[in-house]
mmCIF file of C-alpha atoms in Angstrom:
data_model
loop_
_atom_site.group_PDB
_atom_site.id
_atom_site.type_symbol
_atom_site.label_atom_id
_atom_site.label_comp_id
_atom_site.label_asym_id
_atom_site.label_seq_id
_atom_site.Cartn_x
_atom_site.Cartn_y
_atom_site.Cartn_z
ATOM 1 C CA UNK A 207 0.000 0.000 0.000
ATOM 2 C CA UNK A 208 1.504 3.380 -0.947
ATOM 3 C CA UNK A 209 2.176 5.878 1.813
ATOM 4 C CA UNK A 210 0.322 9.139 2.085
ATOM 5 C CA UNK A 211 2.481 12.102 1.089
ATOM 6 C CA UNK A 212 4.689 13.295 3.944
ATOM 7 C CA UNK A 213 4.480 10.053 5.939
ATOM 8 C CA UNK A 214 7.555 8.001 6.772
ATOM 9 C CA UNK A 215 7.952 4.445 7.984
ATOM 10 C CA UNK A 216 9.996 4.350 11.189
ATOM 11 C CA UNK A 217 11.070 0.784 12.043
ATOM 12 C CA UNK A 218 10.449 -0.287 15.632
ATOM 13 C CA UNK A 219 13.728 -1.550 17.024
ATOM 14 C CA UNK A 220 14.130 -4.028 19.851
ATOM 15 C CA UNK A 221 14.954 -2.208 23.074
ATOM 16 C CA UNK A 222 16.793 -3.255 26.218
ATOM 17 C CA UNK A 223 14.937 -3.699 29.494
ATOM 18 C CA UNK A 224 17.792 -4.464 31.847
ATOM 19 C CA UNK A 225 17.878 -4.828 35.602
ATOM 20 C CA UNK A 226 20.325 -5.458 38.397
ATOM 21 C CA UNK A 227 19.194 -6.055 41.976
ATOM 22 C CA UNK A 228 21.888 -6.602 44.593
ATOM 23 C CA UNK A 229 21.280 -7.148 48.306
ATOM 24 C CA UNK A 230 24.172 -7.251 50.764
ATOM 25 C CA UNK A 231 24.332 -8.562 54.315
ATOM 26 C CA UNK A 232 26.856 -8.786 57.123
ATOM 27 C CA UNK A 233 27.711 -12.280 58.349
ATOM 28 C CA UNK A 234 28.581 -13.470 61.861
ATOM 29 C CA UNK A 235 32.255 -12.618 61.324
ATOM 30 C CA UNK A 236 31.446 -9.023 60.359
ATOM 31 C CA UNK A 237 32.196 -9.487 56.661
ATOM 32 C CA UNK A 238 29.958 -8.088 53.934
ATOM 33 C CA UNK A 239 28.689 -10.519 51.302
ATOM 34 C CA UNK A 240 25.960 -11.108 48.732
ATOM 35 C CA UNK A 241 22.553 -11.937 50.208
ATOM 36 C CA UNK A 242 20.674 -11.864 46.900
ATOM 37 C CA UNK A 243 21.444 -11.095 43.262
ATOM 38 C CA UNK A 244 19.217 -10.713 40.213
ATOM 39 C CA UNK A 245 20.499 -9.815 36.738
ATOM 40 C CA UNK A 246 18.673 -9.268 33.465
ATOM 41 C CA UNK A 247 20.371 -8.490 30.157
ATOM 42 C CA UNK A 248 22.156 -6.299 29.399
ATOM 43 C CA UNK A 249 23.025 -5.710 33.083
ATOM 44 C CA UNK A 250 25.705 -7.713 34.858
ATOM 45 C CA UNK A 251 27.715 -7.407 38.070
ATOM 46 C CA UNK A 252 31.290 -8.413 38.849
ATOM 47 C CA UNK A 253 32.768 -8.767 42.317
ATOM 48 C CA UNK A 254 36.544 -8.182 42.343
ATOM 49 C CA UNK A 255 38.551 -9.144 45.401
ATOM 50 C CA UNK A 256 38.935 -6.009 47.554
ATOM 51 C CA UNK A 257 42.331 -4.490 48.151
ATOM 52 C CA UNK A 258 43.682 -5.019 51.698
ATOM 53 C CA UNK A 259 41.929 -2.657 54.089
ATOM 54 C CA UNK A 260 39.157 -1.830 51.630
ATOM 55 C CA UNK A 261 35.466 -2.764 51.485
ATOM 56 C CA UNK A 262 33.384 -5.224 49.461
ATOM 57 C CA UNK A 263 33.188 -4.080 45.836
ATOM 58 C CA UNK A 264 30.575 -4.549 43.118
ATOM 59 C CA UNK A 265 31.156 -3.472 39.511
ATOM 60 C CA UNK A 266 28.096 -2.954 37.322
ATOM 61 C CA UNK A 267 28.265 -3.190 33.533
ATOM 62 C CA UNK A 268 25.961 -3.226 30.535
ATOM 63 C CA UNK A 269 26.878 -5.635 27.750
ATOM 64 C CA UNK A 270 25.023 -3.652 25.073
ATOM 65 C CA UNK A 271 27.895 -1.204 24.542
ATOM 66 C CA UNK A 272 25.692 1.837 25.120
ATOM 67 C CA UNK A 273 22.097 2.919 25.641
ATOM 68 C CA UNK A 274 19.636 3.886 22.924
ATOM 69 C CA UNK A 275 16.259 5.580 22.908
ATOM 70 C CA UNK A 276 13.628 3.311 24.430
ATOM 71 C CA UNK A 277 16.114 1.383 26.593
ATOM 72 C CA UNK A 278 15.204 1.041 30.261
ATOM 73 C CA UNK A 279 17.687 0.145 32.998
ATOM 74 C CA UNK A 280 16.858 -0.401 36.676
ATOM 75 C CA UNK A 281 19.563 -0.779 39.338
ATOM 76 C CA UNK A 282 18.619 -1.637 42.925
ATOM 77 C CA UNK A 283 21.238 -1.758 45.678
ATOM 78 C CA UNK A 284 20.310 -2.704 49.260
ATOM 79 C CA UNK A 285 23.063 -2.521 51.866
ATOM 80 C CA UNK A 286 21.931 -4.283 55.032
ATOM 81 C CA UNK A 287 22.718 -3.204 58.568
ATOM 82 C CA UNK A 288 26.429 -2.902 59.286
ATOM 83 C CA UNK A 289 27.590 -3.649 55.729
ATOM 84 C CA UNK A 290 30.393 -1.757 54.003
ATOM 85 C CA UNK A 291 30.387 -1.684 50.200
ATOM 86 C CA UNK A 292 31.302 0.367 47.158
ATOM 87 C CA UNK A 293 29.501 0.080 43.823
ATOM 88 C CA UNK A 294 30.947 1.408 40.590
ATOM 89 C CA UNK A 295 30.783 0.668 36.857
ATOM 90 C CA UNK A 296 33.244 -0.977 34.500
ATOM 91 C CA UNK A 297 33.287 1.917 32.028
ATOM 92 C CA UNK A 298 31.626 5.159 31.029
ATOM 93 C CA UNK A 299 28.055 4.803 29.763
ATOM 94 C CA UNK A 300 27.230 6.182 26.319
ATOM 95 C CA UNK A 301 23.717 7.443 25.549
ATOM 96 C CA UNK A 302 23.078 7.544 21.809
ATOM 97 C CA UNK A 303 20.999 9.926 19.735
ATOM 98 C CA UNK A 304 17.273 9.179 19.770
ATOM 99 C CA UNK A 305 14.606 10.396 17.386
ATOM 100 C CA UNK A 306 11.734 10.214 19.868
ATOM 101 C CA UNK A 307 12.020 7.725 22.736
ATOM 102 C CA UNK A 308 13.734 8.442 26.042
ATOM 103 C CA UNK A 309 16.481 6.340 27.573
ATOM 104 C CA UNK A 310 15.360 5.766 31.175
ATOM 105 C CA UNK A 311 17.721 4.835 34.014
ATOM 106 C CA UNK A 312 16.387 4.236 37.527
ATOM 107 C CA UNK A 313 18.611 3.790 40.581
ATOM 108 C CA UNK A 314 17.207 2.707 43.963
ATOM 109 C CA UNK A 315 19.608 2.616 46.899
ATOM 110 C CA UNK A 316 18.779 1.578 50.475
ATOM 111 C CA UNK A 317 21.379 1.860 53.236
ATOM 112 C CA UNK A 318 20.636 0.135 56.535
ATOM 113 C CA UNK A 319 21.546 1.003 60.102
ATOM 114 C CA UNK A 320 25.266 1.532 60.631
ATOM 115 C CA UNK A 321 26.064 0.694 56.996
ATOM 116 C CA UNK A 322 28.498 2.451 54.640
ATOM 117 C CA UNK A 323 27.735 2.540 50.904
ATOM 118 C CA UNK A 324 29.581 4.208 48.038
ATOM 119 C CA UNK A 325 27.894 4.767 44.670
ATOM 120 C CA UNK A 326 30.399 5.996 42.086
ATOM 121 C CA UNK A 327 29.569 5.064 38.492
ATOM 122 C CA UNK A 328 31.865 6.363 35.789
ATOM 123 C CA UNK A 329 30.598 9.211 33.635
ATOM 124 C CA UNK A 330 27.496 9.172 31.460
ATOM 125 C CA UNK A 331 28.271 10.620 28.005
ATOM 126 C CA UNK A 332 25.332 12.240 26.221
ATOM 127 C CA UNK A 333 25.624 12.165 22.436
ATOM 128 C CA UNK A 334 24.050 15.031 20.500
ATOM 129 C CA UNK A 335 20.338 14.294 20.237
ATOM 130 C CA UNK A 336 20.282 11.904 23.212
ATOM 131 C CA UNK A 337 17.112 11.795 25.296
ATOM 132 C CA UNK A 338 18.093 10.697 28.799
ATOM 133 C CA UNK A 339 16.065 10.565 32.002
ATOM 134 C CA UNK A 340 17.549 9.294 35.255
ATOM 135 C CA UNK A 341 16.163 9.185 38.762
ATOM 136 C CA UNK A 342 18.275 8.244 41.776
ATOM 137 C CA UNK A 343 16.172 7.389 44.831
ATOM 138 C CA UNK A 344 17.982 6.871 48.140
ATOM 139 C CA UNK A 345 16.602 5.629 51.457
ATOM 140 C CA UNK A 346 18.801 5.940 54.546
ATOM 141 C CA UNK A 347 18.542 4.631 58.083
ATOM 142 C CA UNK A 348 19.232 7.276 60.714
ATOM 143 C CA UNK A 349 22.934 6.522 61.210
ATOM 144 C CA UNK A 350 23.681 5.157 57.733
ATOM 145 C CA UNK A 351 26.492 6.709 55.698
ATOM 146 C CA UNK A 352 26.395 7.239 51.953
ATOM 147 C CA UNK A 353 28.975 8.698 49.583
ATOM 148 C CA UNK A 354 27.523 9.030 46.081
ATOM 149 C CA UNK A 355 28.278 10.878 42.845
ATOM 150 C CA UNK A 356 27.132 11.050 39.229
ATOM 151 C CA UNK A 357 29.063 12.611 36.318
ATOM 152 C CA UNK A 358 27.450 13.724 33.054
ATOM 153 C CA UNK A 359 29.460 14.742 29.967
ATOM 154 C CA UNK A 360 27.781 16.942 27.364
ATOM 155 C CA UNK A 361 28.845 15.544 23.993
ATOM 156 C CA UNK A 362 31.864 13.674 22.654
ATOM 157 C CA UNK A 363 34.694 16.100 23.308
ATOM 158 C CA UNK A 364 37.229 14.105 21.268
ATOM 159 C CA UNK A 365 35.093 14.767 18.182
ATOM 160 C CA UNK A 366 34.427 18.374 19.073
ATOM 161 C CA UNK A 367 30.752 17.556 19.478
ATOM 162 C CA UNK A 368 28.498 20.051 21.249
ATOM 163 C CA UNK A 369 24.886 19.354 22.131
ATOM 164 C CA UNK A 370 22.443 21.057 19.782
ATOM 165 C CA UNK A 371 19.383 18.887 20.438
ATOM 166 C CA UNK A 372 18.050 16.354 22.894
ATOM 167 C CA UNK A 373 16.449 16.009 26.297
ATOM 168 C CA UNK A 374 18.073 15.525 29.704
ATOM 169 C CA UNK A 375 16.524 15.226 33.166
ATOM 170 C CA UNK A 376 18.425 14.032 36.247
ATOM 171 C CA UNK A 377 16.576 13.728 39.557
ATOM 172 C CA UNK A 378 17.809 12.904 43.052
ATOM 173 C CA UNK A 379 15.506 12.055 45.949
ATOM 174 C CA UNK A 380 16.948 11.295 49.404
ATOM 175 C CA UNK A 381 14.860 10.073 52.338
ATOM 176 C CA UNK A 382 16.251 9.577 55.844
ATOM 177 C CA UNK A 383 14.193 7.625 58.385
ATOM 178 C CA UNK A 384 11.178 7.953 56.104
ATOM 179 C CA UNK A 385 11.381 11.753 55.793
ATOM 180 C CA UNK A 386 12.367 13.640 52.677
ATOM 181 C CA UNK A 387 15.801 15.223 53.171
ATOM 182 C CA UNK A 388 16.662 16.408 49.646
ATOM 183 C CA UNK A 389 15.056 16.525 46.226
ATOM 184 C CA UNK A 390 16.821 17.947 43.188
ATOM 185 C CA UNK A 391 16.261 18.039 39.442
ATOM 186 C CA UNK A 392 18.496 19.400 36.689
ATOM 187 C CA UNK A 393 18.298 19.233 32.918
ATOM 188 C CA UNK A 394 16.893 20.735 29.747
ATOM 189 C CA UNK A 395 14.557 20.003 26.875
ATOM 190 C CA UNK A 396 14.619 20.590 23.138
ATOM 191 C CA UNK A 397 17.560 22.873 22.338
ATOM 192 C CA UNK A 398 20.204 22.716 25.100
ATOM 193 C CA UNK A 399 22.790 25.083 23.593
ATOM 194 C CA UNK A 400 21.433 28.234 25.267
ATOM 195 C CA UNK A 401 21.101 26.562 28.674
ATOM 196 C CA UNK A 402 24.603 25.115 28.460
ATOM 197 C CA UNK A 403 26.120 28.467 27.478
ATOM 198 C CA UNK A 404 24.203 30.767 29.853
ATOM 199 C CA UNK A 405 26.149 32.040 32.909
ATOM 200 C CA UNK A 406 23.145 31.209 35.103
ATOM 201 C CA UNK A 407 22.936 27.746 33.551
ATOM 202 C CA UNK A 408 26.031 25.660 32.918
ATOM 203 C CA UNK A 409 28.366 28.525 32.013
ATOM 204 C CA UNK A 410 29.780 26.841 28.921
ATOM 205 C CA UNK A 411 30.819 23.716 30.823
ATOM 206 C CA UNK A 412 31.352 20.448 29.003
ATOM 207 C CA UNK A 413 30.663 18.259 32.039
ATOM 208 C CA UNK A 414 28.854 18.350 35.371
ATOM 209 C CA UNK A 415 28.844 16.248 38.524
ATOM 210 C CA UNK A 416 26.821 16.005 41.710
ATOM 211 C CA UNK A 417 28.225 14.501 44.907
ATOM 212 C CA UNK A 418 26.418 13.697 48.132
ATOM 213 C CA UNK A 419 27.711 12.696 51.538
ATOM 214 C CA UNK A 420 25.104 11.604 54.064
ATOM 215 C CA UNK A 421 26.112 10.760 57.602
ATOM 216 C CA UNK A 422 25.642 11.955 61.182
ATOM 217 C CA UNK A 423 28.907 13.913 60.842
ATOM 218 C CA UNK A 424 28.131 15.614 57.503
ATOM 219 C CA UNK A 425 27.808 19.123 58.950
ATOM 220 C CA UNK A 426 31.234 18.904 60.551
ATOM 221 C CA UNK A 427 32.860 18.054 57.210
ATOM 222 C CA UNK A 428 31.581 21.038 55.228
ATOM 223 C CA UNK A 429 34.593 23.299 55.864
ATOM 224 C CA UNK A 430 37.070 20.604 54.811
ATOM 225 C CA UNK A 431 34.979 19.856 51.726
ATOM 226 C CA UNK A 432 35.038 23.492 50.657
ATOM 227 C CA UNK A 433 38.795 23.607 51.155
ATOM 228 C CA UNK A 434 39.177 20.535 48.923
ATOM 229 C CA UNK A 435 37.207 22.309 46.186
ATOM 230 C CA UNK A 436 39.312 25.487 46.121
ATOM 231 C CA UNK A 437 41.634 24.213 43.322
ATOM 232 C CA UNK A 438 38.553 23.949 41.061
ATOM 233 C CA UNK A 439 38.735 27.722 40.614
ATOM 234 C CA UNK A 440 35.165 28.553 41.551
ATOM 235 C CA UNK A 441 33.547 25.904 39.347
ATOM 236 C CA UNK A 442 32.675 23.655 42.279
ATOM 237 C CA UNK A 443 30.865 24.373 45.522
ATOM 238 C CA UNK A 444 29.522 22.541 48.561
ATOM 239 C CA UNK A 445 26.656 23.246 50.919
ATOM 240 C CA UNK A 446 24.595 21.590 53.635
ATOM 241 C CA UNK A 447 20.938 20.667 53.067
ATOM 242 C CA UNK A 448 18.995 19.116 55.951
ATOM 243 C CA UNK A 449 22.148 17.522 57.297
ATOM 244 C CA UNK A 450 23.365 16.297 53.886
ATOM 245 C CA UNK A 451 26.603 17.543 52.348
ATOM 246 C CA UNK A 452 25.906 18.333 48.687
ATOM 247 C CA UNK A 453 28.588 19.359 46.163
ATOM 248 C CA UNK A 454 28.231 20.287 42.518
ATOM 249 C CA UNK A 455 30.973 20.532 39.908
ATOM 250 C CA UNK A 456 31.349 22.089 36.456
ATOM 251 C CA UNK A 457 34.350 21.605 34.172
ATOM 252 C CA UNK A 458 35.375 21.974 30.541
ATOM 253 C CA UNK A 459 35.523 18.212 30.127
ATOM 254 C CA UNK A 460 35.545 14.839 31.832
ATOM 255 C CA UNK A 461 39.252 14.779 32.686
ATOM 256 C CA UNK A 462 39.247 18.019 34.664
ATOM 257 C CA UNK A 463 36.006 17.125 36.364
ATOM 258 C CA UNK A 464 37.301 13.715 37.407
ATOM 259 C CA UNK A 465 40.302 15.381 39.002
ATOM 260 C CA UNK A 466 38.192 17.860 40.979
ATOM 261 C CA UNK A 467 35.723 15.202 42.061
ATOM 262 C CA UNK A 468 38.439 12.730 43.052
ATOM 263 C CA UNK A 469 40.031 15.279 45.368
ATOM 264 C CA UNK A 470 36.881 15.622 47.462
ATOM 265 C CA UNK A 471 35.834 11.992 47.114
ATOM 266 C CA UNK A 472 39.124 10.643 48.406
ATOM 267 C CA UNK A 473 39.193 13.109 51.288
ATOM 268 C CA UNK A 474 35.697 12.133 52.440
ATOM 269 C CA UNK A 475 36.407 8.447 51.925
ATOM 270 C CA UNK A 476 39.459 8.633 54.150
ATOM 271 C CA UNK A 477 38.099 10.937 56.848
ATOM 272 C CA UNK A 478 34.481 9.762 57.065
ATOM 273 C CA UNK A 479 34.895 6.111 56.104
ATOM 274 C CA UNK A 480 38.382 5.443 57.497
ATOM 275 C CA UNK A 481 39.221 3.908 54.120
ATOM 276 C CA UNK A 482 42.110 4.218 51.637
ATOM 277 C CA UNK A 483 42.166 7.529 49.787
ATOM 278 C CA UNK A 484 41.661 5.986 46.333
ATOM 279 C CA UNK A 485 39.072 5.711 43.585
ATOM 280 C CA UNK A 486 37.786 2.282 42.442
ATOM 281 C CA UNK A 487 40.290 0.316 40.361
ATOM 282 C CA UNK A 488 38.066 0.408 37.272
ATOM 283 C CA UNK A 489 38.544 4.177 37.139
ATOM 284 C CA UNK A 490 42.225 3.654 36.332
ATOM 285 C CA UNK A 491 41.799 1.069 33.557
#
């Protein structure tokens, strides 16, 4: 049957609907281990042997090589009482151009009483025309500690790509003892160039990051956090929101942003977690 003038056939491609659910528990010897694990393609988890003096580590990866419009990924991490764990990713995540459908990424994190959890995925790279929506939902017990960060890169810098089209929405929601402690949303729709360039927007930055430290001692670490951000030259700042330490970073590209973020991350990891002042091994490979 011939098409009506102006109509176009758009093939419906198969999309990913991946999931990873990881529950961790502390055994009778005080060691953290896997209590439950569920994986659905293209999501997988690896569990490298921790370095001496470090915590249990989980490395998340997607075997699809990148995310396309219409893909949906759900990651659920539950750290039981007294556990100590860090979760990262094997590589940066690429989000490809999409004509209409959004790429949706949901992260649900629960941190039990007395537990320590780190969430530090490598950067998400938005290709020009990508449509990406992510929501990170965090539930904390009263004395739980969380150190979390997300990095977003605006375009493929190596190709000189700048974002001229697409959609981006990144939400954080943090609840402590059942009460909302912080809710944040950042992004754009349609034509991002003006928002990215505006001094009251992203100020011409090529990458952005958000970091959160939640713990009973967060307020007492604000001054040290601000001192750690001074080398960023005014493109990073930290504040306190309802007892949560929140930092935000802007940089020309991923490399500079990683350096600024690592400085604060390692300081908080060492001082608040009594852990080695290092990033996950996958960040160096």
